[in-house]
CSV table of C-alpha atoms in Angstrom, one decimal:
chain,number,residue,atom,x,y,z
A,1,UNK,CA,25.1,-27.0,-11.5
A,2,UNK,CA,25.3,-23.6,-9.4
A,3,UNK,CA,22.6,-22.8,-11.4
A,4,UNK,CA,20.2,-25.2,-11.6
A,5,UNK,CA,21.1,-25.4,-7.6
A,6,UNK,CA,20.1,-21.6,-7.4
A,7,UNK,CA,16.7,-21.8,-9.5
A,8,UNK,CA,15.7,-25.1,-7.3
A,9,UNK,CA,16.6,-22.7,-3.8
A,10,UNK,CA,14.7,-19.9,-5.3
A,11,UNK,CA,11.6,-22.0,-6.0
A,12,UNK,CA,11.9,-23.4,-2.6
A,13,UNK,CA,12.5,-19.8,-1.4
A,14,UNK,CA,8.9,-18.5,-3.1
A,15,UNK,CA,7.1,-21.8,-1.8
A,16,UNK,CA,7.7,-20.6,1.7
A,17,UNK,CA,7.1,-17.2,1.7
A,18,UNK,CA,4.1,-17.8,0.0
A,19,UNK,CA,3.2,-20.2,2.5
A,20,UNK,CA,4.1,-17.9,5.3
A,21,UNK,CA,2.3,-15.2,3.9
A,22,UNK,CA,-1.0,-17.1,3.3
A,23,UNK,CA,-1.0,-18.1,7.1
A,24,UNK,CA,-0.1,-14.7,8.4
A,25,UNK,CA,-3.3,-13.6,6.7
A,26,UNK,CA,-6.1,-16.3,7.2
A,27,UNK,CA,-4.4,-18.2,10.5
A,28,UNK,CA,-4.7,-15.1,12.9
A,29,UNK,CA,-3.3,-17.7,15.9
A,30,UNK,CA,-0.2,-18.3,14.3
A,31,UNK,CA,0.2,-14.8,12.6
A,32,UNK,CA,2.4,-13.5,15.3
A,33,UNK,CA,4.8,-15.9,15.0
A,34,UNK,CA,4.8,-16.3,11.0
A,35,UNK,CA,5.1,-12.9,10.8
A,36,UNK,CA,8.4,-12.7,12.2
A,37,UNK,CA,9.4,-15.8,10.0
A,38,UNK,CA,8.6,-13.8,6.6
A,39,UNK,CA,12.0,-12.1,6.8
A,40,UNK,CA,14.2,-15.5,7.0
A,41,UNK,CA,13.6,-17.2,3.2
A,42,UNK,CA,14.9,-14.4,1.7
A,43,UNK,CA,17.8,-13.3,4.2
A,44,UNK,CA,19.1,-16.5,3.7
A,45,UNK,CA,19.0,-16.4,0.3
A,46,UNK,CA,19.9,-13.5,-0.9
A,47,UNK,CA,23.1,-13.7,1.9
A,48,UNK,CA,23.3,-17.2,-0.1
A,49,UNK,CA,23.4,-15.8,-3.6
A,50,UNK,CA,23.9,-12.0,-3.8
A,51,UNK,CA,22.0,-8.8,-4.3
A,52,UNK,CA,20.3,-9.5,-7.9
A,53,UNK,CA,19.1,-13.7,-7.5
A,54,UNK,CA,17.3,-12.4,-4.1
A,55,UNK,CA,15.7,-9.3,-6.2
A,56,UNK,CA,14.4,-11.9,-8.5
A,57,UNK,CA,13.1,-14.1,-6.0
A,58,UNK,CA,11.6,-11.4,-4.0
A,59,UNK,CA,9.6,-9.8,-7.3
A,60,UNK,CA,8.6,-13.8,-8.2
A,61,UNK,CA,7.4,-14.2,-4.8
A,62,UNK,CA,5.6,-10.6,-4.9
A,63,UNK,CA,3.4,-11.7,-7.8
A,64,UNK,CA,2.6,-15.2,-6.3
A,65,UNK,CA,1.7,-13.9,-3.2
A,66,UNK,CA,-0.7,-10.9,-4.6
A,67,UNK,CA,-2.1,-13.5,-6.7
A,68,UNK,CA,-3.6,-15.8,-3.5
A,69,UNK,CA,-3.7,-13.2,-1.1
A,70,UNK,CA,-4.9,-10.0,-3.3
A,71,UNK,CA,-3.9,-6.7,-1.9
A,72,UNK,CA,-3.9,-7.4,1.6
A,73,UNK,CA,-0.5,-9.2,1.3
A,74,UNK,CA,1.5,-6.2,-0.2
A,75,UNK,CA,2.0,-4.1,2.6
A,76,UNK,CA,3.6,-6.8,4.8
A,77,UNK,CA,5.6,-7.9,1.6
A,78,UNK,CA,6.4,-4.3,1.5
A,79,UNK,CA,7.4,-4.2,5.3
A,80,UNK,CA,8.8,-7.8,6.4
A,81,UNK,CA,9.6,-9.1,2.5
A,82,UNK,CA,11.9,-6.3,1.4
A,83,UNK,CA,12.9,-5.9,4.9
A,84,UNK,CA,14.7,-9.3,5.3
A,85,UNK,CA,15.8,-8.7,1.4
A,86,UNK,CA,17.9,-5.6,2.3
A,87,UNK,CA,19.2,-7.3,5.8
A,88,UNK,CA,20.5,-9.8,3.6
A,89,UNK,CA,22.2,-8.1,1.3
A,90,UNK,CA,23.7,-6.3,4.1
A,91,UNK,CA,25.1,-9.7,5.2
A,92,UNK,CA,25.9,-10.6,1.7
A,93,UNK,CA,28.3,-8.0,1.8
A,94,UNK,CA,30.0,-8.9,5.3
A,95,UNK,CA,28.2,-5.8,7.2
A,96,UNK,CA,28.3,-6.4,10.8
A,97,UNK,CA,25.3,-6.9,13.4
A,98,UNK,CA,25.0,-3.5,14.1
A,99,UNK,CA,25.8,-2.1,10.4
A,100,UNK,CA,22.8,-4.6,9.0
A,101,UNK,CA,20.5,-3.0,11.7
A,102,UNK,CA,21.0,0.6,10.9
A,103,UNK,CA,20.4,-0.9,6.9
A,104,UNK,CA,17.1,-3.1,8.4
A,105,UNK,CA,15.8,-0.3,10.1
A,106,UNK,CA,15.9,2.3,7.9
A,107,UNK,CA,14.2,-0.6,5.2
A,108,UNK,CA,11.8,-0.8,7.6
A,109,UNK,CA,11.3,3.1,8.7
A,110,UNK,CA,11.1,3.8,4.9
A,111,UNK,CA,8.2,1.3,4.5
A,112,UNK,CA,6.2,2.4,7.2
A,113,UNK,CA,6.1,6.0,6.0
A,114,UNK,CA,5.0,4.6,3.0
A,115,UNK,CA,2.1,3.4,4.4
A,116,UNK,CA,1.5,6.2,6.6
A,117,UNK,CA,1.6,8.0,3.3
A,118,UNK,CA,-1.0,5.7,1.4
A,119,UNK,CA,-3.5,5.3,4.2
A,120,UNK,CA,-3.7,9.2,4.7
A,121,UNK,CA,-3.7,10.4,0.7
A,122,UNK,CA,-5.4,7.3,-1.0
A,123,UNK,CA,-7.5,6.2,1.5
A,124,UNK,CA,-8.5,8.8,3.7
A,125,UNK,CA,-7.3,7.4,7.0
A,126,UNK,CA,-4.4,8.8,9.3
A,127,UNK,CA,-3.2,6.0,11.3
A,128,UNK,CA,-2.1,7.9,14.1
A,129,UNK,CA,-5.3,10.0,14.4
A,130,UNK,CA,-7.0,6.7,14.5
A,131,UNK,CA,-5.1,4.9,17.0
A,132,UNK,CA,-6.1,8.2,19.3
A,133,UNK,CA,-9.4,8.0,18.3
A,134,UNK,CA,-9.5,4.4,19.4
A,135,UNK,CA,-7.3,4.7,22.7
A,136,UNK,CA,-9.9,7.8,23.6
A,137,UNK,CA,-13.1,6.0,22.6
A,138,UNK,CA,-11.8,2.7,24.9
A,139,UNK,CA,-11.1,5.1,28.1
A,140,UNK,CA,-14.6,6.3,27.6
A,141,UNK,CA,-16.3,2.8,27.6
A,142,UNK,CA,-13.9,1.6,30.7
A,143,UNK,CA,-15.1,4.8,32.4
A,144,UNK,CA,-18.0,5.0,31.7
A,145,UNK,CA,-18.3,0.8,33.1
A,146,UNK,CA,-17.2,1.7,36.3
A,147,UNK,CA,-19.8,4.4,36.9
A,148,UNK,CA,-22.3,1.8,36.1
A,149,UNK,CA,-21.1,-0.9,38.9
A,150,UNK,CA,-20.5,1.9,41.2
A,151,UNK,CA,-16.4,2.1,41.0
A,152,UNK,CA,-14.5,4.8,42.0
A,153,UNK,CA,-12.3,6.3,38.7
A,154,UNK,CA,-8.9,8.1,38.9
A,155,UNK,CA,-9.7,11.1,37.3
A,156,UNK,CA,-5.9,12.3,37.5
A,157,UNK,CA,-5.2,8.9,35.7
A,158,UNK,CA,-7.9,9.1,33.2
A,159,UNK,CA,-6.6,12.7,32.4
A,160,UNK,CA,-2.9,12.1,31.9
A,161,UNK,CA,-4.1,8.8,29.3
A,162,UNK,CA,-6.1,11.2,27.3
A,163,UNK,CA,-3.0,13.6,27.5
A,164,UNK,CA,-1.1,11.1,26.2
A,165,UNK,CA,-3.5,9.7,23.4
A,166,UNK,CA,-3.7,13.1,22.3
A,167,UNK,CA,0.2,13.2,21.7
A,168,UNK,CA,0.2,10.2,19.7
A,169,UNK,CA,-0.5,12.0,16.1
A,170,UNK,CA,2.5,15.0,17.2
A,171,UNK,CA,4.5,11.7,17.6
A,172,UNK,CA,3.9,10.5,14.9
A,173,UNK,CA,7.6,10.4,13.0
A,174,UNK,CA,9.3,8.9,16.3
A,175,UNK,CA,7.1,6.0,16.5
A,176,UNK,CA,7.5,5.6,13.0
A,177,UNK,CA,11.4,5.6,13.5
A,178,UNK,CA,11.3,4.0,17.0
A,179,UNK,CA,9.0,0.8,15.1
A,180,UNK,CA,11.5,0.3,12.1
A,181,UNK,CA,14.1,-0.3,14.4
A,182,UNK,CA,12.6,-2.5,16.3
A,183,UNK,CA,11.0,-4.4,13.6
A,184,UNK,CA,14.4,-4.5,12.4
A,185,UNK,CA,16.4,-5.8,16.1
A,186,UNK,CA,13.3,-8.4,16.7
A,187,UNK,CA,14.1,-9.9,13.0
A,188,UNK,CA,17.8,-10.0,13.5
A,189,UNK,CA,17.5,-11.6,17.3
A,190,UNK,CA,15.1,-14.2,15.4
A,191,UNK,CA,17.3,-14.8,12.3
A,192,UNK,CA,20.8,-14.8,13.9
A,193,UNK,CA,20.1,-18.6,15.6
A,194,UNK,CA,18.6,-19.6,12.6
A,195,UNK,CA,21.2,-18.1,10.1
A,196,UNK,CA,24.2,-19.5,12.3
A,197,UNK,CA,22.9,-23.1,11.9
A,198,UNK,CA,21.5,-23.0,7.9
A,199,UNK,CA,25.0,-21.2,7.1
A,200,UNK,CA,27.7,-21.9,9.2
A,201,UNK,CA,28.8,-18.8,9.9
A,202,UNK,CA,28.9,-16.3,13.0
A,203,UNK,CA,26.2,-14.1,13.2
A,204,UNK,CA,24.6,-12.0,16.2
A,205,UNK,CA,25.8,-8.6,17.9
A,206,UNK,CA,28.9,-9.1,20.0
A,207,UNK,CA,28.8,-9.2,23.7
A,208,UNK,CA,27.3,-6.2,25.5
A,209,UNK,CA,30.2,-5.2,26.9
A,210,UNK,CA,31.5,-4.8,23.4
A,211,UNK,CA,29.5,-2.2,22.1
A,212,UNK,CA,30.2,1.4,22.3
A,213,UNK,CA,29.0,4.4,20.8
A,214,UNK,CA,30.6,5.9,17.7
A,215,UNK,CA,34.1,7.9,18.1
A,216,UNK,CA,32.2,11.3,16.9
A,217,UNK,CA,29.5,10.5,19.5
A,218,UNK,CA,31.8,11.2,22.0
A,219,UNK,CA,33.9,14.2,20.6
A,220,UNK,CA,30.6,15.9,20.4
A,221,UNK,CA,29.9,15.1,24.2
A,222,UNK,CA,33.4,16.4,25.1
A,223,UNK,CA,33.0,20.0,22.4
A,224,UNK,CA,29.9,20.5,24.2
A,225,UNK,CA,30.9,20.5,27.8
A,226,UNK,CA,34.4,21.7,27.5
A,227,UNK,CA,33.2,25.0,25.6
């Protein structure tokens, strides 16, 4: 019975991802909230069933998925699908809020890089070069607007966002680290409402005047200025 109950979840599982994933990629007006939804079928089952059912469900639903979508589904199955697979297991294992985010996050960090690394070997492209590239190129057409209708521009302005634009590819490994975890918090602060109500259980960070830093945080702070 726990079986057969399993196999019919995991189908059902797969059936929704695949459905998510399909209108993440051709329904752009509804991507950004699908998006977020991707994680959810297979937190809740793998917290559901364990570690190796949710691997299994996440390969099945791998395949499906490249099979409708081609290529251009993997790297958000390799972002948000094994993203909410490793959150759950986290859960599965009665991890904490906090605990499942450091795990999300560095699922999520991981993956990125990944894709960082693939764009700029395989492909040719550095993402970060290419987002300056594209924040430069827009000042230049907004400046370059104004001079035609006659409006004053900030130069001071315009240089400090060039300044900035040009930082983007030095930065390149904290805005990689900085958008895993908050790909990881934003999938948690969706998930925890949902998860409470499919599973009866508690789940969410505690209060806020709960949390505290780490006991070591603070003996470093007190080494440091007591030396």
């Amino acid at each position: 019975m726990n079986q057969s109950r399993r196999i019919t979840e995991g189908a059902v599982v797969v059936a929704l991802f695949t459905i998510l994933m399909v209108m993440t990629l051709y329904i752009p007006v509804v991507a950004l909230l699908t998006i977020w939804l991707l994680p959810l079928p297979m937190m809740v089952y793998t917290i559901r069933h364990g570690m190796k059912p949710g691997a299994l469900v996440l390969v099945v639903a791998t395949l499906i998925t490249f099979l409708l979508a081609t290529a251009l589904a993997l790297p958000i199955i390799l972002l948000f699908g094994i993203g909410g697979f490793v959150m759950g297991v986290s859960y599965s294992k009665g991890r904490g809020a906090f605990q499942t985010l450091f795990t999300g996050s560095v699922s999520y960090v991981l993956a990125i890089f990944v894709l960082f690394v693939f764009s700029n070997v395989v492909m040719g492209i550095h993402p970060f070069e290419a987002i300056r590239t594209g924040m430069i190129e827009s000042m230049n057409s907004a400046e370059q607007l104004m001079q035609n209708f006659g409006a004053e521009t900030d130069e001071e302005a315009i240089t400090a966002y060039r300044e900035l634009a040009n930082m983007i590819p030095q930065m390149s490994a904290m805005l990689m680290i900085f958008t895993g975890v908050m790909y990881a918090f934003i999938t948690q602060i969706i998930a925890h409402p949902i998860l409470r109500r499919l599973l009866n259980k508690p789940f969410g960070f505690p209060p806020l005047r709960e949390w505290s830093l780490p006991t070591f945080f603070y003996l470093d702070l007190f080494t440091r200025y007591y030396r």
